[in-house]
mmCIF file of C-alpha atoms and ligand atoms in Angstrom:
data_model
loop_
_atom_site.group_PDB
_atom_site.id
_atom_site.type_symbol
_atom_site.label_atom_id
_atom_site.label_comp_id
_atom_site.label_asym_id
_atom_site.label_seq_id
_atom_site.Cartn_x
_atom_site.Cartn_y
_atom_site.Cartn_z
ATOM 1 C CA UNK A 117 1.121 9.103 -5.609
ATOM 2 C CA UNK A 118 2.112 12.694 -4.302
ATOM 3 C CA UNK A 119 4.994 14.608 -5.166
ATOM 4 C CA UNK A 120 5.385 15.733 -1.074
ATOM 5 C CA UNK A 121 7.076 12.076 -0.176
ATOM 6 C CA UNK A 122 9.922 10.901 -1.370
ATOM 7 C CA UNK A 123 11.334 7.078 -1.237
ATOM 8 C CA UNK A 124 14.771 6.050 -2.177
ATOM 9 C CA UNK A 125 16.725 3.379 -1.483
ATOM 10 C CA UNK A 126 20.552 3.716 -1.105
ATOM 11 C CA UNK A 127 21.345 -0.077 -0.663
ATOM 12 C CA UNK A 128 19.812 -1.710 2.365
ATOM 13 C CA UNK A 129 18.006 1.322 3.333
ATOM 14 C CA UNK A 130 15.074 3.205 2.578
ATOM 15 C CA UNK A 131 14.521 6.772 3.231
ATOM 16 C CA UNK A 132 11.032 8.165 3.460
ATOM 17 C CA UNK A 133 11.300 11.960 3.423
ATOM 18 C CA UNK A 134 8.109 14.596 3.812
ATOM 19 C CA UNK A 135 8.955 16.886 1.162
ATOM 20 C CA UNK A 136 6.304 19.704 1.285
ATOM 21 C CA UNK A 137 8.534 22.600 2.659
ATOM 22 C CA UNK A 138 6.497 25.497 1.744
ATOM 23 C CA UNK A 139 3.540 24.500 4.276
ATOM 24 C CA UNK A 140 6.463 23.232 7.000
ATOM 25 C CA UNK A 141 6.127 19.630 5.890
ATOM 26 C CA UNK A 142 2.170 19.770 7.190
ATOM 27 C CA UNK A 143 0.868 15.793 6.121
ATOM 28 C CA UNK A 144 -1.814 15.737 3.614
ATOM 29 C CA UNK A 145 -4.004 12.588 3.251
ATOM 30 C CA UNK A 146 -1.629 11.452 0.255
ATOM 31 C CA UNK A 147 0.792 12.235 2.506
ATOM 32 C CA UNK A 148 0.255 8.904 4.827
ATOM 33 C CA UNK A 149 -0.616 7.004 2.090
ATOM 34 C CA UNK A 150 2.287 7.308 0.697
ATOM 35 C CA UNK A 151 3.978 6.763 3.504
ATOM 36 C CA UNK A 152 2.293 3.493 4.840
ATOM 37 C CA UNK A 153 3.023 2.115 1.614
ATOM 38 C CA UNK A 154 6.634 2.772 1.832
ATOM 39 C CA UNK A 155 6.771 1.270 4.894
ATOM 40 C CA UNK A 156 4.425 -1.591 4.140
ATOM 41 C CA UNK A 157 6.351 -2.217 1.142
ATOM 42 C CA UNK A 158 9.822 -2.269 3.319
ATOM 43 C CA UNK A 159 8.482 -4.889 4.868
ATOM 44 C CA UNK A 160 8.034 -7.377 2.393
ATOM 45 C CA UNK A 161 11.242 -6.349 0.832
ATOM 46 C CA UNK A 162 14.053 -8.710 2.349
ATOM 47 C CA UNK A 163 16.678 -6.181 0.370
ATOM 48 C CA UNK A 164 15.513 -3.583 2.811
ATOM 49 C CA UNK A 165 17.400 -3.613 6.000
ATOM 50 C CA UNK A 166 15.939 -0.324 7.674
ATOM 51 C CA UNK A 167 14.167 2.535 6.783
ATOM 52 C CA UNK A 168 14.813 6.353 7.584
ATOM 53 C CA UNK A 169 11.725 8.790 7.915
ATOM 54 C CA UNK A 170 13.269 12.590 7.277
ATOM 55 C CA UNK A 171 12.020 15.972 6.566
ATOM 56 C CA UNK A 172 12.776 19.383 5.261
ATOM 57 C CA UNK A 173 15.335 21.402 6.831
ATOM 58 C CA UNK A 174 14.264 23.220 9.743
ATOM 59 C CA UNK A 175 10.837 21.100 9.284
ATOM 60 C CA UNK A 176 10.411 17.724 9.884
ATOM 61 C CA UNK A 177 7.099 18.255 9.951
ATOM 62 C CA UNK A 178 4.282 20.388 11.431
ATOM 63 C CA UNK A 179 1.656 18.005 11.686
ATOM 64 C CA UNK A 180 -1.772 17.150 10.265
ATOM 65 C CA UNK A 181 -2.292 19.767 7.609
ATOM 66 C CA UNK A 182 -4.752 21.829 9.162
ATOM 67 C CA UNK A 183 -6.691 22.365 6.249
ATOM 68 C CA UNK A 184 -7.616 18.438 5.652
ATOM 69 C CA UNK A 185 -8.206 18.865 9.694
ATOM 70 C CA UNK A 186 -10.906 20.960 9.434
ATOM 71 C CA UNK A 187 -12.547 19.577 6.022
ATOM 72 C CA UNK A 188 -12.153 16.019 8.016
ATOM 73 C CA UNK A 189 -14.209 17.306 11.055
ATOM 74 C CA UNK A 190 -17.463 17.234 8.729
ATOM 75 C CA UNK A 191 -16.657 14.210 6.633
ATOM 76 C CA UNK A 192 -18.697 10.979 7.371
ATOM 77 C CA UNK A 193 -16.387 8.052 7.916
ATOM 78 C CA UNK A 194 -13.585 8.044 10.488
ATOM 79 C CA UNK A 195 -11.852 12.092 10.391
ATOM 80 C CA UNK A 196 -8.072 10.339 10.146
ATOM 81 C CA UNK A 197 -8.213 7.255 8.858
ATOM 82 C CA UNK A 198 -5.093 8.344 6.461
ATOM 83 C CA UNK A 199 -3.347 9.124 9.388
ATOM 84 C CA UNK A 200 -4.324 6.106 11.050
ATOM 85 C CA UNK A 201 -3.183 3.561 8.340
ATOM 86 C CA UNK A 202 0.530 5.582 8.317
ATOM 87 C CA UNK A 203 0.697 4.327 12.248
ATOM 88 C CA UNK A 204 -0.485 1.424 12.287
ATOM 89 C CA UNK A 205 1.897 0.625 9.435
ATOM 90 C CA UNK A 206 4.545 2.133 11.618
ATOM 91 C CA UNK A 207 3.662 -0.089 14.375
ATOM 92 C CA UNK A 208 3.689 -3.100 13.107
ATOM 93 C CA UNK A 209 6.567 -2.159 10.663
ATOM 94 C CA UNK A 210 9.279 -4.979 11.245
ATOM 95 C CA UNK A 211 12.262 -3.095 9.847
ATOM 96 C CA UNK A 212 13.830 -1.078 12.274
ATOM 97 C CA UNK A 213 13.174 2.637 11.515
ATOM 98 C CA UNK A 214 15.627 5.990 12.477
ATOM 99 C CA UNK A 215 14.230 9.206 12.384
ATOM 100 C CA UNK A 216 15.883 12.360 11.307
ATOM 101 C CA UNK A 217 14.478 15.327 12.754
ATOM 102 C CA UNK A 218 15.967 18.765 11.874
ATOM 103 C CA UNK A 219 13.828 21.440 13.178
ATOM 104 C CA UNK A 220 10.000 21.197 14.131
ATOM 105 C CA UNK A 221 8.061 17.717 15.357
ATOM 106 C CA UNK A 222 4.537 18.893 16.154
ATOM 107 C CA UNK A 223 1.520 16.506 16.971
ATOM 108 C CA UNK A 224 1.841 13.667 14.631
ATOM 109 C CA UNK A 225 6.028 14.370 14.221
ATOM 110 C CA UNK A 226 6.498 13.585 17.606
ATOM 111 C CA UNK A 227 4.135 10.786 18.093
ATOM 112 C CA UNK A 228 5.371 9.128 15.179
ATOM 113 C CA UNK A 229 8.925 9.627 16.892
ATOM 114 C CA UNK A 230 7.735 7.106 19.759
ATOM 115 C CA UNK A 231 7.412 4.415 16.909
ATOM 116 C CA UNK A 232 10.898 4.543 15.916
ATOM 117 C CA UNK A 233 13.942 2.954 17.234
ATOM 118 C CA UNK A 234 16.191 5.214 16.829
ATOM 119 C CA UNK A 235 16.240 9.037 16.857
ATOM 120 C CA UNK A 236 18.277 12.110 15.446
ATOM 121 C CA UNK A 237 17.816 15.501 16.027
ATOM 122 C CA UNK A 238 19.224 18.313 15.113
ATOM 123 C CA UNK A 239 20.595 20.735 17.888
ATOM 124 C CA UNK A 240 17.742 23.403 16.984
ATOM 125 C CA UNK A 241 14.909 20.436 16.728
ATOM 126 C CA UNK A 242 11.390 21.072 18.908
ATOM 127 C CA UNK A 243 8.963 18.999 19.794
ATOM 128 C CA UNK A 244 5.601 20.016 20.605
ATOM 129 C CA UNK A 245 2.112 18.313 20.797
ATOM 130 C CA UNK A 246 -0.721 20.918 20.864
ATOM 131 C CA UNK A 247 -3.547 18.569 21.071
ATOM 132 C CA UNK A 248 -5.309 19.870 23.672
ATOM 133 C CA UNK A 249 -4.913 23.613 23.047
ATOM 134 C CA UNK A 250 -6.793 21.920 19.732
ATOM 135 C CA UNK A 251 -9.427 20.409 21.388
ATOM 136 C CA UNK A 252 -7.911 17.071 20.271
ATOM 137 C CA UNK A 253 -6.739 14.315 23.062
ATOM 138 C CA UNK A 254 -3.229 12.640 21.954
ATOM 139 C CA UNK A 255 -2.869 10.086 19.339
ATOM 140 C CA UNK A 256 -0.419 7.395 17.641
ATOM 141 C CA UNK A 257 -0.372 5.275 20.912
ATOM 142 C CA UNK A 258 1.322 8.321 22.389
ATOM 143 C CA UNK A 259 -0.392 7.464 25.697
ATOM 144 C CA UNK A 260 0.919 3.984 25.893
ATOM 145 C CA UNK A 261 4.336 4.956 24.555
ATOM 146 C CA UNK A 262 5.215 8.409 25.498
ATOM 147 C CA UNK A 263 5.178 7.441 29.828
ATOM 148 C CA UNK A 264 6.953 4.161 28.525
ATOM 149 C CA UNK A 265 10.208 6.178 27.117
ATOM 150 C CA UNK A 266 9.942 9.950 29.101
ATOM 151 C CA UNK A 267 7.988 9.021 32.234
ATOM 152 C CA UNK A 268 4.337 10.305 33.343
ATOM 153 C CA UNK A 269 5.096 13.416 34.145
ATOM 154 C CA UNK A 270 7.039 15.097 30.971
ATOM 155 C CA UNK A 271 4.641 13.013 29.058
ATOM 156 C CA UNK A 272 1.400 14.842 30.672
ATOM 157 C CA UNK A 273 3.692 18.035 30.150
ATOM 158 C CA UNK A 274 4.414 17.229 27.010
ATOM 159 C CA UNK A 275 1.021 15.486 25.458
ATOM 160 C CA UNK A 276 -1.628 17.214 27.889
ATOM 161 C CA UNK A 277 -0.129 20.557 28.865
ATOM 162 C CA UNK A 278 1.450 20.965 25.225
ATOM 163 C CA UNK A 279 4.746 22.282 26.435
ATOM 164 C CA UNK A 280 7.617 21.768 23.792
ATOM 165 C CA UNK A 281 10.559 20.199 24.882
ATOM 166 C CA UNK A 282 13.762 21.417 23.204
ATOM 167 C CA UNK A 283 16.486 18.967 21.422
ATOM 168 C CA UNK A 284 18.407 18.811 24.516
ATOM 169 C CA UNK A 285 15.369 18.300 26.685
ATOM 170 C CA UNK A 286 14.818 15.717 24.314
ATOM 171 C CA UNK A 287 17.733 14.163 24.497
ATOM 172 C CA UNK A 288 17.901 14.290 27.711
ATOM 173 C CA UNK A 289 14.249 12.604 28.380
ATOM 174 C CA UNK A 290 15.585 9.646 26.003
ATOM 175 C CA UNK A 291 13.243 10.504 23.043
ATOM 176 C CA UNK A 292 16.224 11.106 20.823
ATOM 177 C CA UNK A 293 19.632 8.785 21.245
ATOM 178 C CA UNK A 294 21.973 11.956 19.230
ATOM 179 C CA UNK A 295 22.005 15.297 18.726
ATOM 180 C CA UNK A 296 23.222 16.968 15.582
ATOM 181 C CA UNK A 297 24.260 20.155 14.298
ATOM 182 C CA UNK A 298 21.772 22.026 12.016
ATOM 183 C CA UNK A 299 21.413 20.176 8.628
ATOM 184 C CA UNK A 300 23.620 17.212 9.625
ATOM 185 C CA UNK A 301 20.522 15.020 11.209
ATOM 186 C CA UNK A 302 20.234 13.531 7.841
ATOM 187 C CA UNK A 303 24.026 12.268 7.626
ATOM 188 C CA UNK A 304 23.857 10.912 11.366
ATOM 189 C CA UNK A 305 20.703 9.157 10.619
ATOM 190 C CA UNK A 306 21.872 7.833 7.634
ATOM 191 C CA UNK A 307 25.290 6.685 9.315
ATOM 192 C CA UNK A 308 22.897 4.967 12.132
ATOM 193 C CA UNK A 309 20.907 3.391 9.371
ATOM 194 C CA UNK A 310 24.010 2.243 7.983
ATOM 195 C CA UNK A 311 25.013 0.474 11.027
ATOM 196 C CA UNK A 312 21.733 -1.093 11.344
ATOM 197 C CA UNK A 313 21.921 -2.462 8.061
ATOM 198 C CA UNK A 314 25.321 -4.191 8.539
ATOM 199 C CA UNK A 315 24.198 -6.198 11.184
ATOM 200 C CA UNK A 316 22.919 -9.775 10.958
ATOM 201 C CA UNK A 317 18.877 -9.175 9.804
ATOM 202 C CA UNK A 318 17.329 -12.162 11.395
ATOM 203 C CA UNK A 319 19.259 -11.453 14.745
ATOM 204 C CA UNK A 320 17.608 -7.617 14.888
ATOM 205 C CA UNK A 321 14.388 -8.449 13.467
ATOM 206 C CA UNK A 322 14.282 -10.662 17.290
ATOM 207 C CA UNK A 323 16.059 -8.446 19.281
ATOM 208 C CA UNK A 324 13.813 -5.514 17.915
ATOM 209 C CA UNK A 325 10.579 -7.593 18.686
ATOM 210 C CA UNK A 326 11.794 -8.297 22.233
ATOM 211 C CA UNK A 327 12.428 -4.770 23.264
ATOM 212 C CA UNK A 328 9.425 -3.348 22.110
ATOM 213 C CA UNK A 329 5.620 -3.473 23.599
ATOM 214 C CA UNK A 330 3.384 -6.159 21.203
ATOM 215 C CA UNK A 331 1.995 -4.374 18.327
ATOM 216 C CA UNK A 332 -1.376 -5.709 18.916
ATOM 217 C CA UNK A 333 -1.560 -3.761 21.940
ATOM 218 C CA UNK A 334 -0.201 -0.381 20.980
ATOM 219 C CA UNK A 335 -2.471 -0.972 17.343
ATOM 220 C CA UNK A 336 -5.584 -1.724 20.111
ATOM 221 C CA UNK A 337 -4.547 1.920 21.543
ATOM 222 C CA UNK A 338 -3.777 3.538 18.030
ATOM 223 C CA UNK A 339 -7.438 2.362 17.524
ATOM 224 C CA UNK A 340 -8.602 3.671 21.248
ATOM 225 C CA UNK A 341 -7.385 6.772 21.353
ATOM 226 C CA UNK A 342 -8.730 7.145 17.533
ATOM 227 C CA UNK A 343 -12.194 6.679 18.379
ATOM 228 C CA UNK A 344 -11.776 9.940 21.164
ATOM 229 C CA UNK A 345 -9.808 11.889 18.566
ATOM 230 C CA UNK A 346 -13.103 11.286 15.855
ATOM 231 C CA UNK A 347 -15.385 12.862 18.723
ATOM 232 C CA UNK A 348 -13.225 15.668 19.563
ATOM 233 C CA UNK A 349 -12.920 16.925 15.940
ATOM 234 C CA UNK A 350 -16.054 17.154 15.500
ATOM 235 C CA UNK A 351 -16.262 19.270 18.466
ATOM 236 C CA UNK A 352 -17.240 23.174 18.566
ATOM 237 C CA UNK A 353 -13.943 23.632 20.247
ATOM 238 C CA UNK A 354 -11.570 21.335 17.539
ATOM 239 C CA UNK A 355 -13.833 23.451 14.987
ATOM 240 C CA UNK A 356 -12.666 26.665 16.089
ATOM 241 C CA UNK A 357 -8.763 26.003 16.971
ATOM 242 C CA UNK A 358 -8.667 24.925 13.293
ATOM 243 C CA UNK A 359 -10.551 27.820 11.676
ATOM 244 C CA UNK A 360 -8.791 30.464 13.764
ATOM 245 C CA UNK A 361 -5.385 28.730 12.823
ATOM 246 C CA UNK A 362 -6.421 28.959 8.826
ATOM 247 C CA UNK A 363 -7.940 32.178 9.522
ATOM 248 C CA UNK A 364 -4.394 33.837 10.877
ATOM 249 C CA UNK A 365 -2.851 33.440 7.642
ATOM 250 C CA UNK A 366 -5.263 35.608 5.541
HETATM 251 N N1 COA B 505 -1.396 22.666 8.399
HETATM 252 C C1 COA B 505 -1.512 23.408 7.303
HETATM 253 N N2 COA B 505 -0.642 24.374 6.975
HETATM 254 C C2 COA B 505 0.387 24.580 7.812
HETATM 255 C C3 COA B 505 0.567 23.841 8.986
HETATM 256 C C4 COA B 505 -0.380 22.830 9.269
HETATM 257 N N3 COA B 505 -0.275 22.035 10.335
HETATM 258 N N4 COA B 505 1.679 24.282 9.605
HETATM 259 C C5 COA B 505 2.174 25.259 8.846
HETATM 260 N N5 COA B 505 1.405 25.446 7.767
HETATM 261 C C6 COA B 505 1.579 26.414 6.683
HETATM 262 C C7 COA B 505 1.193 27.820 7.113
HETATM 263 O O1 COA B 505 -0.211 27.997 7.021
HETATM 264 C C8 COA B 505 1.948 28.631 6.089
HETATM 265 O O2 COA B 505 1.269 28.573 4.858
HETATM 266 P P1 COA B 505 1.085 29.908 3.968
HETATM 267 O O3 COA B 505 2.497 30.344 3.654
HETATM 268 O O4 COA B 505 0.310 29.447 2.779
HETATM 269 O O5 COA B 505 0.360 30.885 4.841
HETATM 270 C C9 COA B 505 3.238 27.853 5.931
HETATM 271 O O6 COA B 505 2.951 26.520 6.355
HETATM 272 C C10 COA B 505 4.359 28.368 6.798
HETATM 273 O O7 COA B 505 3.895 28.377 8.149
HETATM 274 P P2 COA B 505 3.978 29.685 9.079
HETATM 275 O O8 COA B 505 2.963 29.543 10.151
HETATM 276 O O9 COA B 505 3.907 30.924 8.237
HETATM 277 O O10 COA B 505 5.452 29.520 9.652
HETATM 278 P P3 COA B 505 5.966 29.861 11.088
HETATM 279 O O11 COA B 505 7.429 29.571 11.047
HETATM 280 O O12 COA B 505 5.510 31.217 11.519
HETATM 281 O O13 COA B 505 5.241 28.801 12.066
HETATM 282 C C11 COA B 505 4.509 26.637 12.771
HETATM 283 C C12 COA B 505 5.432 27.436 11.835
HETATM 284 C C13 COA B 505 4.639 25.187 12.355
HETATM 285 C C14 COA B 505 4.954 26.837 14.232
HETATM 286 C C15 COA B 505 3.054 27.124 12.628
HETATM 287 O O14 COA B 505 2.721 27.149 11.245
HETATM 288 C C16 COA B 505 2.052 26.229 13.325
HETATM 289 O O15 COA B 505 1.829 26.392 14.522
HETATM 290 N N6 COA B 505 1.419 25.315 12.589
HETATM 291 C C17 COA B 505 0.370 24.455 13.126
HETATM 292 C C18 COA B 505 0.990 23.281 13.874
HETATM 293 C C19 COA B 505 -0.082 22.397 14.459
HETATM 294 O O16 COA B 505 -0.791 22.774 15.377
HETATM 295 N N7 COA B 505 -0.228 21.187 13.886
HETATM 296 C C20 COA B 505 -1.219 20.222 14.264
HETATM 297 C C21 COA B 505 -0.726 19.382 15.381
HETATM 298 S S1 COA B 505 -1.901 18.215 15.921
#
């Protein structure tokens, strides 16, 4: 249990909100478990209709806490397995999920994003993926899914050159269906949640599996790209981006 995620249900839908606003909503180990199990539990609850990830305002979140990053990079066993249990919840997850994003999606709050099925952002939202500048290489399955929805090319802008796209870039590339104004994200998500809800369960639970890629394969690339990701944080150069980025705030 953590106090930094929250899970409520408001009928047919669960909300699953990052609630550590002081560090910018920055996931902690307990973070993803927590979330996995809300999600895992969703699943085998036939009350739940859909479930609603949300964040802070101005924050949805600002990625793996840094902190855990560099503590992980010496650890024996796999350096985000946490993390990795949170996605491959998400992507086998059969409830449809929405995504409220007011403010910042970095690294893991954008590649979580490609998981979802439907996405709201608030006017002022950013999305940014600074793996690389970390020494890191993309995870989540963001290589399978990322050209899938935006294309090659803002996806190697976006995941290899780690240039943000804005809400209405995002929009525009088809990451997020609507934009919001500042602090209404939540509302419109929960409106789209809503909507999801009322329709017949069985009917979206097969129309969702036909539009999306198996979740064996983009698990099998979850898994992939993890093994790369262990390597690189244990690399002088992973090493350094996270001490200098700890080392800033002092
Ligand atoms: N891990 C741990 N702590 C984080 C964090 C992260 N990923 N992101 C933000 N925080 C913390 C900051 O250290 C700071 O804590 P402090 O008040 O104890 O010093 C607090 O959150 C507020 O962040 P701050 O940097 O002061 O706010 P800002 O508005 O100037 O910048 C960010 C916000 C998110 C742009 C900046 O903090 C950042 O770049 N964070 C790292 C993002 C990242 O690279 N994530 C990993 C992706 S793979």
């Amino acid at each position: 249990m953590t106090e930094h995620v929250a899970v409520t249900d408001n009928g047919a839908v669960r909300t699953i909100r990052m609630c550590r606003a002081d560090k910018k909503n920055a996931l902690t180990q307990a973070m993803y478990t927590a979330m996995a199990e809300a999600i895992a539990k969703a699943d085998a609850d036939a009350a739940i209709r859909c479930v609603v990830i949300a964040g802070a305002p101005g924050a949805f979140t600002a990625g793996n806490d840094m902190e855990d990053f560099l503590k992980a990079s010496d650890s024996d066993g796999h350096p985000i397995a946490k993390a990795l249990d949170f996605l491959r919840a998400l992507a086998r997850g059969r409830k449809p999920v929405v995504a409220a994003v007011d403010g910042l999606a970095i690294g893991i709050g954008t590649t979580m994003l490609f998981h979802c099925d439907y996405v709201v952002a608030s006017t002022e939202a950013k999305f940014l993926t600074p793996f690389i500048q970390l020494g890191l290489v993309p995870e989540g399955a963001s290589s399978l899914l990322a050209p899938r929805l935006i294309g090659h090319q803002r996806a190697f802008a976006l995941l290899v050159m780690g240039k943000p796209l804005d809400a209405a870039a995002a929009h525009g590339a088809g990451l997020v269906n609507a934009l919001a104004p500042p602090g209404q994200a939540d509302a419109e998500a929960a409106a789209a949640a809503a909507a999801i809800s009322a329709l017949p369960p069985e009917a979206v639970a097969m129309a969702r599996g036909l539009i999306r890629p198996p979740a064996d394969e983009v698990v099998r690339r979850i898994d992939d790209e993890a093994e790369l990701f262990a390597i690189r944080m244990r690399s002088p150069e992973a090493k350094a981006a996270f001490t200098s980025f700890l080392a800033r705030r002092k």
